[in-house]
PDB file of C-alpha atoms in Angstrom:
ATOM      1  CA  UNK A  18     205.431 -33.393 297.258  1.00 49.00           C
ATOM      2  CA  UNK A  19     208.976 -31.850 296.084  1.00 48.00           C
ATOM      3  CA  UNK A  20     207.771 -32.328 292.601  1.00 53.00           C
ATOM      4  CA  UNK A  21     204.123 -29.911 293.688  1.00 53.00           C
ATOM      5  CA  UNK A  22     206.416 -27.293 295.700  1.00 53.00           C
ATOM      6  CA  UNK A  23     208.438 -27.275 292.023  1.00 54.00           C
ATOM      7  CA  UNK A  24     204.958 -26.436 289.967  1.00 52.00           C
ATOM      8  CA  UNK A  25     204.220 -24.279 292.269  1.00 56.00           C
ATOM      9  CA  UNK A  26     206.941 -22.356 292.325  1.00 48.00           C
ATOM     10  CA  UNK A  27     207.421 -22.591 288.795  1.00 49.00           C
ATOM     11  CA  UNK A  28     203.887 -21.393 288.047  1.00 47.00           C
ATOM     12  CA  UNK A  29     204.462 -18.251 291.219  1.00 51.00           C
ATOM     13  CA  UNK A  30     207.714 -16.874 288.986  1.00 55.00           C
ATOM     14  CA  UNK A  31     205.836 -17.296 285.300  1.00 51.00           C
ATOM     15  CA  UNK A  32     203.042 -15.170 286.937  1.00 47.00           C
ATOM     16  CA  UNK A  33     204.974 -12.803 288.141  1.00 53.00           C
ATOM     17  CA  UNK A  34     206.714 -12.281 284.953  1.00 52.00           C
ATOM     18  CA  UNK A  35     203.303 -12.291 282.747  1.00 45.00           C
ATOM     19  CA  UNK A  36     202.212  -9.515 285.240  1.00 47.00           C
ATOM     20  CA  UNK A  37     205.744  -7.739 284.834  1.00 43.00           C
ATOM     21  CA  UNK A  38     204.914  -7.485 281.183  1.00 44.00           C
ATOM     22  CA  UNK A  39     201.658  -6.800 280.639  1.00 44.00           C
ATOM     23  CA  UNK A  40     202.340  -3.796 283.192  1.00 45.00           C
ATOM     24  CA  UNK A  41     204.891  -2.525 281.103  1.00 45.00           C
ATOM     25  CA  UNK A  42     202.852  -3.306 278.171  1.00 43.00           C
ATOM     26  CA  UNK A  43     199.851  -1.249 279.611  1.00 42.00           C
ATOM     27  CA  UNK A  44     202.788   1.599 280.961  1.00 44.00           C
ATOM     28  CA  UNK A  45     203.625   1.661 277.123  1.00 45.00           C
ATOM     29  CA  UNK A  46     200.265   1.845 275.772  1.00 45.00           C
ATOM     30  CA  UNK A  47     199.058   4.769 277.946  1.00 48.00           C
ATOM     31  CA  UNK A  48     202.296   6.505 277.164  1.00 48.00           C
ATOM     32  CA  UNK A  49     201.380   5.854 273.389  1.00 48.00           C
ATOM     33  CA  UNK A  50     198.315   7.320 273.470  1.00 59.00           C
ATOM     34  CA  UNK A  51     199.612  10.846 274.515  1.00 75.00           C
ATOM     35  CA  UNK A  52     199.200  12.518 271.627  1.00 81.00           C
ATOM     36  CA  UNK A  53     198.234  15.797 269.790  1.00 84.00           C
ATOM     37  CA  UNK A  54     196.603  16.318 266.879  1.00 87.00           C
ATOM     38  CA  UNK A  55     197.515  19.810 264.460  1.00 89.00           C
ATOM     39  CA  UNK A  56     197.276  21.258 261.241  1.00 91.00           C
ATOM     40  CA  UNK A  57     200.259  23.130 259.600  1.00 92.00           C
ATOM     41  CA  UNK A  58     199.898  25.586 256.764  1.00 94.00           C
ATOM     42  CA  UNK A  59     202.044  26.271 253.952  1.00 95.00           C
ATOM     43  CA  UNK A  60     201.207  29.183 251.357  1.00 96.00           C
ATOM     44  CA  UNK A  61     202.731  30.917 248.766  1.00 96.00           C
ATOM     45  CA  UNK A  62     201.809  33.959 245.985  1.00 97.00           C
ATOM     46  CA  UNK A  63     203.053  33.212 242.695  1.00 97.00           C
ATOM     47  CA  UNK A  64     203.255  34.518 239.787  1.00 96.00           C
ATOM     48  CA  UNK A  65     201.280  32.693 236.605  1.00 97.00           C
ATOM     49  CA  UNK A  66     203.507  30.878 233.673  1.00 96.00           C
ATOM     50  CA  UNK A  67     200.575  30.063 231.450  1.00 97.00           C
ATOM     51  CA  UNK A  68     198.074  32.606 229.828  1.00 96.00           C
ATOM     52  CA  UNK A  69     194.868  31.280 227.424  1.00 96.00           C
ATOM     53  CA  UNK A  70     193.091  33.729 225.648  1.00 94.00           C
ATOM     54  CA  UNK A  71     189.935  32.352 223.831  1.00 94.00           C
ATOM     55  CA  UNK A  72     188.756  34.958 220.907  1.00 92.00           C
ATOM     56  CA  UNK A  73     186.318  34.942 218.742  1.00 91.00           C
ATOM     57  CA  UNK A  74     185.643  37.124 215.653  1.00 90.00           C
ATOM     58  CA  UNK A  75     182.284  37.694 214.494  1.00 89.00           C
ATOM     59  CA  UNK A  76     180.569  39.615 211.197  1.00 89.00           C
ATOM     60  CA  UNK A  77     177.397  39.772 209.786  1.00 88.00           C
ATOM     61  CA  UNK A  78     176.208  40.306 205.993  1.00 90.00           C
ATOM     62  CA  UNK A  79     173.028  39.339 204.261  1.00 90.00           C
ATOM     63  CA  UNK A  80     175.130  38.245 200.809  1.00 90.00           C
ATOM     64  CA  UNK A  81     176.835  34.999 201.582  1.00 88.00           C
ATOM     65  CA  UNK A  82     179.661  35.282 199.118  1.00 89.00           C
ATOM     66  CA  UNK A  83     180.832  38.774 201.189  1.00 90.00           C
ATOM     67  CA  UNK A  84     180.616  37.272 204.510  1.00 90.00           C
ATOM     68  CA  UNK A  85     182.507  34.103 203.842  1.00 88.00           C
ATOM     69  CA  UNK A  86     185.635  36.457 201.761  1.00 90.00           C
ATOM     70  CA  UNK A  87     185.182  39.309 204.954  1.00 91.00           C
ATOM     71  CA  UNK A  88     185.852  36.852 207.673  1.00 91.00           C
ATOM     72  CA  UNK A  89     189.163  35.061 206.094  1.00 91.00           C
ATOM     73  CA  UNK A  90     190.256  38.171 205.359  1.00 92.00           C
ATOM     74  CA  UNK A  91     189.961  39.290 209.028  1.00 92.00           C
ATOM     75  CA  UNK A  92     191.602  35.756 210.218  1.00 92.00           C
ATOM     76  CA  UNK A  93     194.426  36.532 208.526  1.00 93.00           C
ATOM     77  CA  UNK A  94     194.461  39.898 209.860  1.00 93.00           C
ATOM     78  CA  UNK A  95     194.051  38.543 213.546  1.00 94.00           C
ATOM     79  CA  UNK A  96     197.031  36.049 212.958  1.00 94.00           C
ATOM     80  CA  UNK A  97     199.439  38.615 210.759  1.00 95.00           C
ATOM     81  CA  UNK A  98     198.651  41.014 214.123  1.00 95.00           C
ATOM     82  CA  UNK A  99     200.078  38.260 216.674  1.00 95.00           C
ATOM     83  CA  UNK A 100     202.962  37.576 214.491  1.00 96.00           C
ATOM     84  CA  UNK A 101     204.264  41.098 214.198  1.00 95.00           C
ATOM     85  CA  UNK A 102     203.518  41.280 218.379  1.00 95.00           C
ATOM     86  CA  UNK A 103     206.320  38.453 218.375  1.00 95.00           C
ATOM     87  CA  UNK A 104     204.492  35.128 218.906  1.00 96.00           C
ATOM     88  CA  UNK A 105     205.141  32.128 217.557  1.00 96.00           C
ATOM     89  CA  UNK A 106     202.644  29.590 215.352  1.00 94.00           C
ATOM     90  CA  UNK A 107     202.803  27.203 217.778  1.00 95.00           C
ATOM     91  CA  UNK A 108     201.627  29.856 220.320  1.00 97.00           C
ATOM     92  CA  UNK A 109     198.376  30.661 218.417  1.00 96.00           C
ATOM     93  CA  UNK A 110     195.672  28.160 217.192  1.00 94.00           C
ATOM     94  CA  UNK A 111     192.899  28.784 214.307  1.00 91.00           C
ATOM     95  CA  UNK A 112     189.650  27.243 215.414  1.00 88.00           C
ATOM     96  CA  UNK A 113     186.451  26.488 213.271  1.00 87.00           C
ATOM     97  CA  UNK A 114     184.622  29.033 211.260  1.00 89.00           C
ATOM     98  CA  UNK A 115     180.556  28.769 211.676  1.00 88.00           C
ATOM     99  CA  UNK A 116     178.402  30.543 209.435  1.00 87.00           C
ATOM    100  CA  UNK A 117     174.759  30.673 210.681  1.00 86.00           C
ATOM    101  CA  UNK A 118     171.445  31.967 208.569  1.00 83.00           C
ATOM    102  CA  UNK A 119     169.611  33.691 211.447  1.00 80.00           C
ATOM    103  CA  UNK A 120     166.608  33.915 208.953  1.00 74.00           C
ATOM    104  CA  UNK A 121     166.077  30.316 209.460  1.00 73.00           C
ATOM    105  CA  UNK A 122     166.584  29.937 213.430  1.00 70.00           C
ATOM    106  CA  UNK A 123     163.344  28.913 215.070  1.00 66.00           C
ATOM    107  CA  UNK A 124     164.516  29.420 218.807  1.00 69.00           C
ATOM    108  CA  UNK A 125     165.208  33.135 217.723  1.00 67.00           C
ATOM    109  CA  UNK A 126     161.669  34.865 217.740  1.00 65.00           C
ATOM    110  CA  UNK A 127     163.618  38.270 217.018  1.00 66.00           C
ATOM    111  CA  UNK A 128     165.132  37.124 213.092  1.00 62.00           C
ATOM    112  CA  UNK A 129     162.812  38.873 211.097  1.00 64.00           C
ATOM    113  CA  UNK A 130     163.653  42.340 212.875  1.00 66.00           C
ATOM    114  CA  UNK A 131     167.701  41.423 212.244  1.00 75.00           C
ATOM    115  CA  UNK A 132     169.259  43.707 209.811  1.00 80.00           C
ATOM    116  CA  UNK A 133     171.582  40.932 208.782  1.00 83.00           C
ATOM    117  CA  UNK A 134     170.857  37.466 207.583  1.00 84.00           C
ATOM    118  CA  UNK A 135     174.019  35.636 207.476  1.00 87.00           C
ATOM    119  CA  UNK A 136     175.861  35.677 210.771  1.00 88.00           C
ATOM    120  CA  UNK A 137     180.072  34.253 210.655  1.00 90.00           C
ATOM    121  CA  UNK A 138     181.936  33.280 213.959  1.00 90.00           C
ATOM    122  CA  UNK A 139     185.524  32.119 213.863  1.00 92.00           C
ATOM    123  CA  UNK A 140     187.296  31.012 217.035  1.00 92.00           C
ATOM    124  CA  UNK A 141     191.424  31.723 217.500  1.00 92.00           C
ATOM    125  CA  UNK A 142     193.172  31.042 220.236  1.00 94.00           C
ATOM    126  CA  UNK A 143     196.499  32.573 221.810  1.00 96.00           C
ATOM    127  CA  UNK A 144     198.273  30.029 224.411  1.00 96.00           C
ATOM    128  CA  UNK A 145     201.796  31.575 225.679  1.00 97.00           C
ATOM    129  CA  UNK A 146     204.236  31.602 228.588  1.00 97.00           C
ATOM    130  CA  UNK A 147     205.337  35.089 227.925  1.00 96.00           C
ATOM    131  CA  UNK A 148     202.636  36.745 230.239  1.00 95.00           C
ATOM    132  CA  UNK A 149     204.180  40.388 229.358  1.00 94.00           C
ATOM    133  CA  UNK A 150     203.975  39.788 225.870  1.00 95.00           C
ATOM    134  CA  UNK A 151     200.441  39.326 226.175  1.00 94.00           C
ATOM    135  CA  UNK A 152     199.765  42.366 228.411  1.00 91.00           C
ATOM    136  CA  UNK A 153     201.765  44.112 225.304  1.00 93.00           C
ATOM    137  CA  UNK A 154     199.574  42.579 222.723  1.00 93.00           C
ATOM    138  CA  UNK A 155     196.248  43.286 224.641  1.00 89.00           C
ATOM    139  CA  UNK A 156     196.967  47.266 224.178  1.00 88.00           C
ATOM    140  CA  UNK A 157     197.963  46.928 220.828  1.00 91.00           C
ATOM    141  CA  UNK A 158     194.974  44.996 220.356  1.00 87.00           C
ATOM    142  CA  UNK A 159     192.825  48.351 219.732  1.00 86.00           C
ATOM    143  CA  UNK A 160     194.852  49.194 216.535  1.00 88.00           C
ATOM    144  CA  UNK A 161     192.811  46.163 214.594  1.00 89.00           C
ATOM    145  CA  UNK A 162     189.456  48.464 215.285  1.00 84.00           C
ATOM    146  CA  UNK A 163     190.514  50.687 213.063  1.00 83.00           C
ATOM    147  CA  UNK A 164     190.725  47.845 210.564  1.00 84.00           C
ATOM    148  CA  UNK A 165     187.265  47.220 211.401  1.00 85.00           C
ATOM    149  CA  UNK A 166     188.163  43.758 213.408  1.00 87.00           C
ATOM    150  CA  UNK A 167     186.487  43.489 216.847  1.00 83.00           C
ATOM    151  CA  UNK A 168     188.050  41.402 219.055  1.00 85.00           C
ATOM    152  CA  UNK A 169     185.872  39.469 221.470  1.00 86.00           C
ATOM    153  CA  UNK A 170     186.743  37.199 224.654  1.00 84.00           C
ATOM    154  CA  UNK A 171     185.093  33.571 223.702  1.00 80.00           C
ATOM    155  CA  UNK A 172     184.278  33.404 228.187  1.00 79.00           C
ATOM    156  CA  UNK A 173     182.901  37.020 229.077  1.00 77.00           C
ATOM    157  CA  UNK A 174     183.290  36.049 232.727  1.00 79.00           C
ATOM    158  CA  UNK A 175     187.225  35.163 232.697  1.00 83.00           C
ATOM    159  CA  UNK A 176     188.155  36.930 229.146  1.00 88.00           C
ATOM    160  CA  UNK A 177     191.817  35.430 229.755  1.00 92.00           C
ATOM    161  CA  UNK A 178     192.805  32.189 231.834  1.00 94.00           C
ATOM    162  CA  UNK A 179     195.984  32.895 233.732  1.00 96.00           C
ATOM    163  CA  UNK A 180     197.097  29.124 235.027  1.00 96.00           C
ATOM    164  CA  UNK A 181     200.239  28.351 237.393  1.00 97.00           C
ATOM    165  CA  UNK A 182     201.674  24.797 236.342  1.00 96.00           C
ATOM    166  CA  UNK A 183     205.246  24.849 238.515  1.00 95.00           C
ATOM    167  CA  UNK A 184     202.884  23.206 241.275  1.00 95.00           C
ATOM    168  CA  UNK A 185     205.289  19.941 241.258  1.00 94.00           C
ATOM    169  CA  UNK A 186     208.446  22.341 242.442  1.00 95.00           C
ATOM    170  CA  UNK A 187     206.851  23.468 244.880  1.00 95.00           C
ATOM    171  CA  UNK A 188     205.453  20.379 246.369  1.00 94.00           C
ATOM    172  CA  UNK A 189     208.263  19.454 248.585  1.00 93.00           C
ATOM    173  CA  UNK A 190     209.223  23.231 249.919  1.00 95.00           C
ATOM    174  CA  UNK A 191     205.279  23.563 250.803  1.00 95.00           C
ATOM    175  CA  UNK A 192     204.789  20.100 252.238  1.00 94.00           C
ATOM    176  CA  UNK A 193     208.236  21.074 254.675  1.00 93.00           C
ATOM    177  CA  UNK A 194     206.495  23.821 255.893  1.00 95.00           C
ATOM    178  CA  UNK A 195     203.581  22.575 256.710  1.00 94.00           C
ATOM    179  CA  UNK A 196     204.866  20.046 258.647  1.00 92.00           C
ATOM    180  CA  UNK A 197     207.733  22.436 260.860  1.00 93.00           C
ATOM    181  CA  UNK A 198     203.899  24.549 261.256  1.00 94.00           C
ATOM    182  CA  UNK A 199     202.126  22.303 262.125  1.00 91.00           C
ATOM    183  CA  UNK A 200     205.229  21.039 264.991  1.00 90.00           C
ATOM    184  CA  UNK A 201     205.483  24.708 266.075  1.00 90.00           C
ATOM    185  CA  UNK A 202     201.318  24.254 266.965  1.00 89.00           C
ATOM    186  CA  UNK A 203     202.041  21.024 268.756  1.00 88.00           C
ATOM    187  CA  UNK A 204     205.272  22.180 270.464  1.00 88.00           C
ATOM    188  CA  UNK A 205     202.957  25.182 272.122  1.00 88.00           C
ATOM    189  CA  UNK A 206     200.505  22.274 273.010  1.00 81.00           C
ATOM    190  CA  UNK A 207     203.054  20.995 274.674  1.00 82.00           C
ATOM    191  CA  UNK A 208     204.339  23.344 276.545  1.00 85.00           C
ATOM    192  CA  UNK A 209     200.916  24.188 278.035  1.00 78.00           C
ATOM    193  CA  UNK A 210     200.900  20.227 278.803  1.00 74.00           C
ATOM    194  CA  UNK A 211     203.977  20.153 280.237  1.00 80.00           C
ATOM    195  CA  UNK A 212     205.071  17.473 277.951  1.00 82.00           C
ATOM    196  CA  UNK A 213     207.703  17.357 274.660  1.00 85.00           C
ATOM    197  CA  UNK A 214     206.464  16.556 271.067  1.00 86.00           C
ATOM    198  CA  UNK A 215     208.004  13.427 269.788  1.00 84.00           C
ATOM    199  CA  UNK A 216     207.928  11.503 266.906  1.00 87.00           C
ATOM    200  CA  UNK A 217     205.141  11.527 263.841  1.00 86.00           C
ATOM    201  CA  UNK A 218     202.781   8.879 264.356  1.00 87.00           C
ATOM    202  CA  UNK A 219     200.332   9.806 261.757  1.00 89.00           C
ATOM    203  CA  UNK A 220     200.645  12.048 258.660  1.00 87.00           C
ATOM    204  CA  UNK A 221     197.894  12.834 256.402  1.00 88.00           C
ATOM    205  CA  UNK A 222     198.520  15.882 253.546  1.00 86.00           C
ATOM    206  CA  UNK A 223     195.800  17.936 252.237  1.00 87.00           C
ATOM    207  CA  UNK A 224     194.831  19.199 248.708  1.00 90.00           C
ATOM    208  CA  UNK A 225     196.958  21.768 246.848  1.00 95.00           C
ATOM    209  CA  UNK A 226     195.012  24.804 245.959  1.00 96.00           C
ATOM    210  CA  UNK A 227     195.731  27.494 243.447  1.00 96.00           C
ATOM    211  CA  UNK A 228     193.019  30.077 243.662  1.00 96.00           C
ATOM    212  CA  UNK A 229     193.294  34.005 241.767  1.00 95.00           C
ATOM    213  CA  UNK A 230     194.889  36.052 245.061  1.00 93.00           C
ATOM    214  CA  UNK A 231     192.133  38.574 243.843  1.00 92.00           C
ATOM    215  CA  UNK A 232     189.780  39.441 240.896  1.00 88.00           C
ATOM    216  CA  UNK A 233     191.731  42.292 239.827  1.00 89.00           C
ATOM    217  CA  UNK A 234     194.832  40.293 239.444  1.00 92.00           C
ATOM    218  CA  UNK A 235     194.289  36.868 238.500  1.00 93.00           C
ATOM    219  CA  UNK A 236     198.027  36.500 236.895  1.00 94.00           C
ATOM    220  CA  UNK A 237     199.070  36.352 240.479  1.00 96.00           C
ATOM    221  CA  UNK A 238     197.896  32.953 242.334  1.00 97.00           C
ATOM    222  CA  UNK A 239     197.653  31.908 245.768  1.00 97.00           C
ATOM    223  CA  UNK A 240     199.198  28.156 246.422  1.00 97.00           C
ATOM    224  CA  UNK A 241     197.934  26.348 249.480  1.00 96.00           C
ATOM    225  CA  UNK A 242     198.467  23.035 251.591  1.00 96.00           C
ATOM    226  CA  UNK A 243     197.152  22.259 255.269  1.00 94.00           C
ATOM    227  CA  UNK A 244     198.665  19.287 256.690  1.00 93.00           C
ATOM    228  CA  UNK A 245     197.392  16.908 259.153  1.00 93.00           C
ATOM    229  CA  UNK A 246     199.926  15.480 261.594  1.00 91.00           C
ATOM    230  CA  UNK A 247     199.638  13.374 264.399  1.00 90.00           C
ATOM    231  CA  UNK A 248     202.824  14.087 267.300  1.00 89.00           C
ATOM    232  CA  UNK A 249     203.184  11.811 270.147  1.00 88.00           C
ATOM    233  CA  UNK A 250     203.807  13.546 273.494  1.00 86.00           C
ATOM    234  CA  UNK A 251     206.634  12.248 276.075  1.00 84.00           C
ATOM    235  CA  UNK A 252     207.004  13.535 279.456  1.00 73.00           C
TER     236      UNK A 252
END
């Protein structure tokens, strides 16, 4: 009989302690799973460190032999121009050259009526980091018209690509942003709550965008990161 009142007891007080902690345990969980969910917001306006500027140079001729001497001559023309603006050769590129009989294209319905038969194209490209040097060089640009040179943007739609590449520096300064942001949002939902915001539980960063801050000035770039954060609310 002593040795029954000892299970007994034995098995009263290990009951009593499994209930103690699964209590706490369930206290714990509900407590966990307070929590608010936010986005924070980081942005910036930059300025661009990259400008592309596609060209091409076209002529037409009907005599072959005229065409092919016009259009190196007018390469080098293009490329002497950039030099004296101050670039560098490693800032400007010679493409192809593509000489075309438009006599003999069957898509074009229109080549009998064309006043020229032999059609050139050369593609040159400027690539620089000195964004006022371009702007410069743009205005300038007009003086090779009176040479007869016609300068013409290889994308009509986006004549010159103005690109931002310092994304990497900014990564870090954005992303701590974001996050105090998106802590101010959850310390207001808080508040209203009547609770605190406490630690990170869950952290998930968005996509960096770089989008033109307008059409009219597409050197200067927007930079953008929402961040979605996970706080867990104490009483």
């Amino acid at each position: 009989m002593k040795i029954d009142w000892l299970k007994t007891l034995l098995f009263s007080i290990a009951v009593i302690i499994a209930g103690f902690f699964i209590g706490n345990m369930h206290k714990i969980g509900k407590q966990y799973d307070r929590s608010v969910q936010v986005k924070g917001l980081s942005e910036r306006e930059v300025d661009a460190d990259l400008a592309v500027w596609p060209i091409n140079i076209s002529l037409a001729a009907n005599d072959l032999n005229i065409l092919s001497g016009d259009i190196e001559r007018q390469n080098k023309e293009v490329y002497d121009f950039f030099i004296a603006q101050g670039f560098t050769e490693e800032e400007l590129t010679k493409g192809s050259t593509n000489i075309s009989d438009v006599q003999t294209d069957r898509y074009n319905s229109n080549a009998q009526y064309s006043p020229f038969r032999y059609l050139a194209k050369s593609e040159f490209t400027v690539r620089t980091n000195d964004l006022p040097k371009l702007q410069k060089a743009l205005s300038e640009s007009l003086t090779l018209m009176s040479k007869g040179i016609l300068l013409e943007s290889k994308n009509t739609w986006r004549p010159i690509e103005y690109i931002f590449t310092g994304l990497n520096d900014l990564k870090p300064s954005m992303i701590e942003e974001a996050t105090k942001n998106a802590r101010e949002v959850a310390e207001k939902f808080a508040r209203d709550s009547d609770a605190s915001v406490g630690k990170i539980r869950t952290a998930r960063q968005g996509l960096f965008t770089i989008n033109d801050r307008d059409e009219n000035t597409p050197q200067i770039k927007t930079v953008r990161v929402v961040t979605t954060i996970d706080f867990q609310l104490e009483d």
